[in-house]
Short mmCIF file of C-alpha atoms in Angstrom, two decimals:
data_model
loop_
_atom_site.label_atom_id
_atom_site.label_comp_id
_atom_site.label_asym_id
_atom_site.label_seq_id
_atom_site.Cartn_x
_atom_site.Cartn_y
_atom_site.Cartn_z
CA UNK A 1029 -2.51 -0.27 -20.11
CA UNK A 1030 -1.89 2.71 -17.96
CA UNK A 1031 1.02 2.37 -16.02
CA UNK A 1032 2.10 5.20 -13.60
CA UNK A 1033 5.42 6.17 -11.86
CA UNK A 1034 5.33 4.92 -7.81
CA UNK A 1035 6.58 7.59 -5.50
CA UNK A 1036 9.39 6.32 -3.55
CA UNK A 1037 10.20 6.94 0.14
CA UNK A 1038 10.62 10.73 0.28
CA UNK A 1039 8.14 11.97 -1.71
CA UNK A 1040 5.79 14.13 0.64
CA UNK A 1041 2.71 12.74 -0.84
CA UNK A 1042 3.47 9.71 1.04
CA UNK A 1043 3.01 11.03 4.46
CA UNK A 1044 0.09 13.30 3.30
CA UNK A 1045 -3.14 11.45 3.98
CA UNK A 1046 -5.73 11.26 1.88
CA UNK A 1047 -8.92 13.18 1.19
CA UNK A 1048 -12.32 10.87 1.22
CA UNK A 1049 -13.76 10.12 -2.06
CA UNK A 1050 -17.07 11.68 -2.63
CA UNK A 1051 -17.21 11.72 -6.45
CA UNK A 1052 -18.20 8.14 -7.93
CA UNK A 1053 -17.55 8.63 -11.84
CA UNK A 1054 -15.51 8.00 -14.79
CA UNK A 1055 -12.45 9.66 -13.31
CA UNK A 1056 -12.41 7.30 -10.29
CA UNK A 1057 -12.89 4.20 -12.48
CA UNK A 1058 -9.91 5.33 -14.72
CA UNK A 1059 -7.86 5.83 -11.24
CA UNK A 1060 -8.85 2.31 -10.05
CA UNK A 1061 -7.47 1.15 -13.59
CA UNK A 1062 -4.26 3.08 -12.72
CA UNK A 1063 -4.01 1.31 -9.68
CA UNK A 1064 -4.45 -1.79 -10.79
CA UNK A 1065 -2.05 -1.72 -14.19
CA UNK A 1066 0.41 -0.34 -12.23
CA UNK A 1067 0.47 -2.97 -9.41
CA UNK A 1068 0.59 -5.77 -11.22
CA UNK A 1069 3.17 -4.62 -13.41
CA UNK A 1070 5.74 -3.66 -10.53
CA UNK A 1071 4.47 -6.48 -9.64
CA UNK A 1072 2.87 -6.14 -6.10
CA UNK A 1073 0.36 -7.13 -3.75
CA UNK A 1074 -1.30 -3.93 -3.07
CA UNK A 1075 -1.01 0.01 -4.27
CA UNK A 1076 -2.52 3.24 -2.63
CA UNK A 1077 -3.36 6.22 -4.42
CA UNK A 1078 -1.38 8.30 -2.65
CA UNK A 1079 1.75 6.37 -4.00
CA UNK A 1080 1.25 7.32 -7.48
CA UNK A 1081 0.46 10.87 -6.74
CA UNK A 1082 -3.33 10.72 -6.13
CA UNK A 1083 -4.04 12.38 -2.63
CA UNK A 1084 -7.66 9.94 -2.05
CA UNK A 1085 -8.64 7.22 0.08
CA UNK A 1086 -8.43 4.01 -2.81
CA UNK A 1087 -6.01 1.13 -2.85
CA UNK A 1088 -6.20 -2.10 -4.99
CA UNK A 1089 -5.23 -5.31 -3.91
CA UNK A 1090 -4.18 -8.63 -5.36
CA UNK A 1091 -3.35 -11.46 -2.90
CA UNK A 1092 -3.85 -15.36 -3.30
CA UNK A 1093 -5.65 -14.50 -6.93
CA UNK A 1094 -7.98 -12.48 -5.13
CA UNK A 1095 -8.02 -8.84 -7.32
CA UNK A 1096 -10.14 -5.98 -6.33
CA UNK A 1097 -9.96 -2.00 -4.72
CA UNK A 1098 -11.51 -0.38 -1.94
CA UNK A 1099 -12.44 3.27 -1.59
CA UNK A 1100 -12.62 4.72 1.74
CA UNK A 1101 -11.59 1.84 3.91
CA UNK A 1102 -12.88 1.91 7.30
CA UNK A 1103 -10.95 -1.23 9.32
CA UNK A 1104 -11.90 -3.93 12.42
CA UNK A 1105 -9.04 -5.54 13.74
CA UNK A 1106 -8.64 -8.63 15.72
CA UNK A 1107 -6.65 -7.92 18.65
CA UNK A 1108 -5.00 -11.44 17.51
CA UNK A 1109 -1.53 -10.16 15.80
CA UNK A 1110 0.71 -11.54 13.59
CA UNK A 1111 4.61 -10.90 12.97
CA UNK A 1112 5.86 -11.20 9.00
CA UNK A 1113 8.09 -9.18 7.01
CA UNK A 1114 6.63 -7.06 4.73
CA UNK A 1115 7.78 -4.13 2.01
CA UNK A 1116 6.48 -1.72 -0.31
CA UNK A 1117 6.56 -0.36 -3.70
CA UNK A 1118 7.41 2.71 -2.67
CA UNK A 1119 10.90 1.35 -0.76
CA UNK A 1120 12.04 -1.34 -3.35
CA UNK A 1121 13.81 -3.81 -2.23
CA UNK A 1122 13.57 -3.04 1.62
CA UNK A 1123 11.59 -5.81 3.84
CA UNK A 1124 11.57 -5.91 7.71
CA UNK A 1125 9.26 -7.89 9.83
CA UNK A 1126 6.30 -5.79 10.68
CA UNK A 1127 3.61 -6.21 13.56
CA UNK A 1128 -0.11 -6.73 12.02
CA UNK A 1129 -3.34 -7.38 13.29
CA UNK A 1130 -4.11 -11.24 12.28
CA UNK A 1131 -7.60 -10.62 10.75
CA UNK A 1132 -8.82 -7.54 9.30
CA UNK A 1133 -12.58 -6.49 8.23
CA UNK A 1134 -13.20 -3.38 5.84
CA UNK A 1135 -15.82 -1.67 5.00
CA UNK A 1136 -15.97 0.72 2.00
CA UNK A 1137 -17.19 1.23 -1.52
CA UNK A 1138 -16.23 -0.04 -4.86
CA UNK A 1139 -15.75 2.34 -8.02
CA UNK A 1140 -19.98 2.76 -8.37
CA UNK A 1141 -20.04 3.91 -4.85
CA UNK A 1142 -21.70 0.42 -3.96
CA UNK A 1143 -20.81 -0.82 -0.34
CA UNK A 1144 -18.22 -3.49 0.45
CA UNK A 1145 -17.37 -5.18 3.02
CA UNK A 1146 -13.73 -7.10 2.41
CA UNK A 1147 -12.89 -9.50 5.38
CA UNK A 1148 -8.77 -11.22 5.44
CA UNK A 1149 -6.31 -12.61 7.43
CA UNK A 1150 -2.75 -13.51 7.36
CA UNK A 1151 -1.14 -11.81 4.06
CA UNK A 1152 -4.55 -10.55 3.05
CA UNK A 1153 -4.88 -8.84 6.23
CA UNK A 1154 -1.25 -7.36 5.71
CA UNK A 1155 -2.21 -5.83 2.67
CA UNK A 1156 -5.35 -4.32 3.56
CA UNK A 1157 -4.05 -2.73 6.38
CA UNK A 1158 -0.67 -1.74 4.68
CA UNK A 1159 -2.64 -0.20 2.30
CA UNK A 1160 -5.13 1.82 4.20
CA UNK A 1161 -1.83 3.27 6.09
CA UNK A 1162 -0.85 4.80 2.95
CA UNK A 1163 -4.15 6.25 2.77
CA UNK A 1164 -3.46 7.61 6.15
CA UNK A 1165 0.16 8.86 5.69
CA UNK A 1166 1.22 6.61 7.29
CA UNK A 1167 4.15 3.88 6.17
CA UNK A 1168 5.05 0.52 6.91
CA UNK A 1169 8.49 1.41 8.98
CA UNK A 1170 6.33 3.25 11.46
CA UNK A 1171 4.99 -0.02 12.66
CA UNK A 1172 8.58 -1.15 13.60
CA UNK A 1173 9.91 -0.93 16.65
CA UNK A 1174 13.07 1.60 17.54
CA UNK A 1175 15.50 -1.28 16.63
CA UNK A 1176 13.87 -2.33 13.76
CA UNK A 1177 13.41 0.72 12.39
CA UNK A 1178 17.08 2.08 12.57
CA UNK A 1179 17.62 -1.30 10.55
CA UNK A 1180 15.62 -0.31 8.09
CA UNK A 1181 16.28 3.45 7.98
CA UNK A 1182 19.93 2.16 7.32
CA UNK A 1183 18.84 -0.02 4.81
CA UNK A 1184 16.84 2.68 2.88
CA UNK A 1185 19.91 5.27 3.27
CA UNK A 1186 22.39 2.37 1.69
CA UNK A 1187 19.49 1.65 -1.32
CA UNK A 1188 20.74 2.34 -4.79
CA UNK A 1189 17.88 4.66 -5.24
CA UNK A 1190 17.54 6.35 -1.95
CA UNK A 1191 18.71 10.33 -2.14
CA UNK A 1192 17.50 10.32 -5.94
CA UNK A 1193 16.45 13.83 -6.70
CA UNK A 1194 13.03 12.79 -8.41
CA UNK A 1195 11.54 10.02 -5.89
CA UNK A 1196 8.64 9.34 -9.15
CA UNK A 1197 10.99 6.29 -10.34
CA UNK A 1198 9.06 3.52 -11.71
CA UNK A 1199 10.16 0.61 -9.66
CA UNK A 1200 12.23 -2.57 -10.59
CA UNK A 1201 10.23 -5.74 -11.92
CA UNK A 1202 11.59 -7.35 -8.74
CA UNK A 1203 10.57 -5.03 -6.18
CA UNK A 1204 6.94 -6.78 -4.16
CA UNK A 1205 4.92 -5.96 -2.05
CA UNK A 1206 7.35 -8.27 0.67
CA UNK A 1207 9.03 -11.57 0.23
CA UNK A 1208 6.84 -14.77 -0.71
CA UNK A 1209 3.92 -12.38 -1.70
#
């Protein structure tokens, strides 16, 4: 088991996005393994790269017993939305409702550089596009709207581990990827 540290809101890496990956090999695999150790232990419903340090464009997912990973994620959304509070490993404990797209299809490639195509909706949806903002630097209180997000910027500046000077805390057992996921 290879469980990492998950950067917490702060950490540059977060809004850095990610380079494309163009090398299929062991490293990858043992990244994907990463991933997936570490999400499931946290426990959540989906983890980026970029959150445990790793500046490419992969993300695992587990939702509704469904586990897998994507690399390079290229998304079709419905124009169909959905509201539903969501949060993040990397802001633990924090959940706001967040604007989605209803149904989501991505394309990408799986750790042998095989094609995939990865079609969701409702929470599966959430997750897949959650994740491939991470990938883009891009974070789940950007979605909000002004309101929301003072809420939550509030919320993140009253969190017990907000202002820590090392954001590469491993989160609490409790902390999900948002309530009822």
């Amino acid at each position: 088991m290879s469980i990492k540290d998950i950067r917490l809101f702060g950490d540059p890496v977060l809004r850095t996005p990610a380079a494309e990956v163009v090398d299929f090999d062991k490293e990858l695999r043992q990244l994907v393994k990463d991933l997936t150790d570490t999400m499931i232990d946290a426990p959540g419903a989906g983890l980026a790269a970029p959150q445990i340090g790793v500046g490419l464009r992969v993300f695992t997912y587990y939702v509704d017993d469904q586990l897998g990973h994507l690399i390079n994620p290229d998304l079709s959304l419905s124009e169909e939305l959905q509201d539903g509070e969501e949060g993040c490993l990397s802001f633990p404990g924090i959940y706001f409702d967040t604007p989605r797209a209803l149904r989501v299809v991505a394309k990408g490639f799986n750790e042998y550089g095989d094609p995939v195509t990865l079609e969701g909706s409702e929470l599966m949806a959430r997750c897949i596009q959650h994740e491939t903002d991470h990938l883009n630097g891009i974070l789940f209180i950007d979605r909000m709207d002004r309101q929301q997000r003072k809420l939550a910027m509030k919320a993140i500046r009253d969190a017990e581990w907000a202002g820590q000077e090392a954001p590469t805390v491993k989160v609490s057992p409790h902390a999900t990827f948002g309530k009822g996921l």
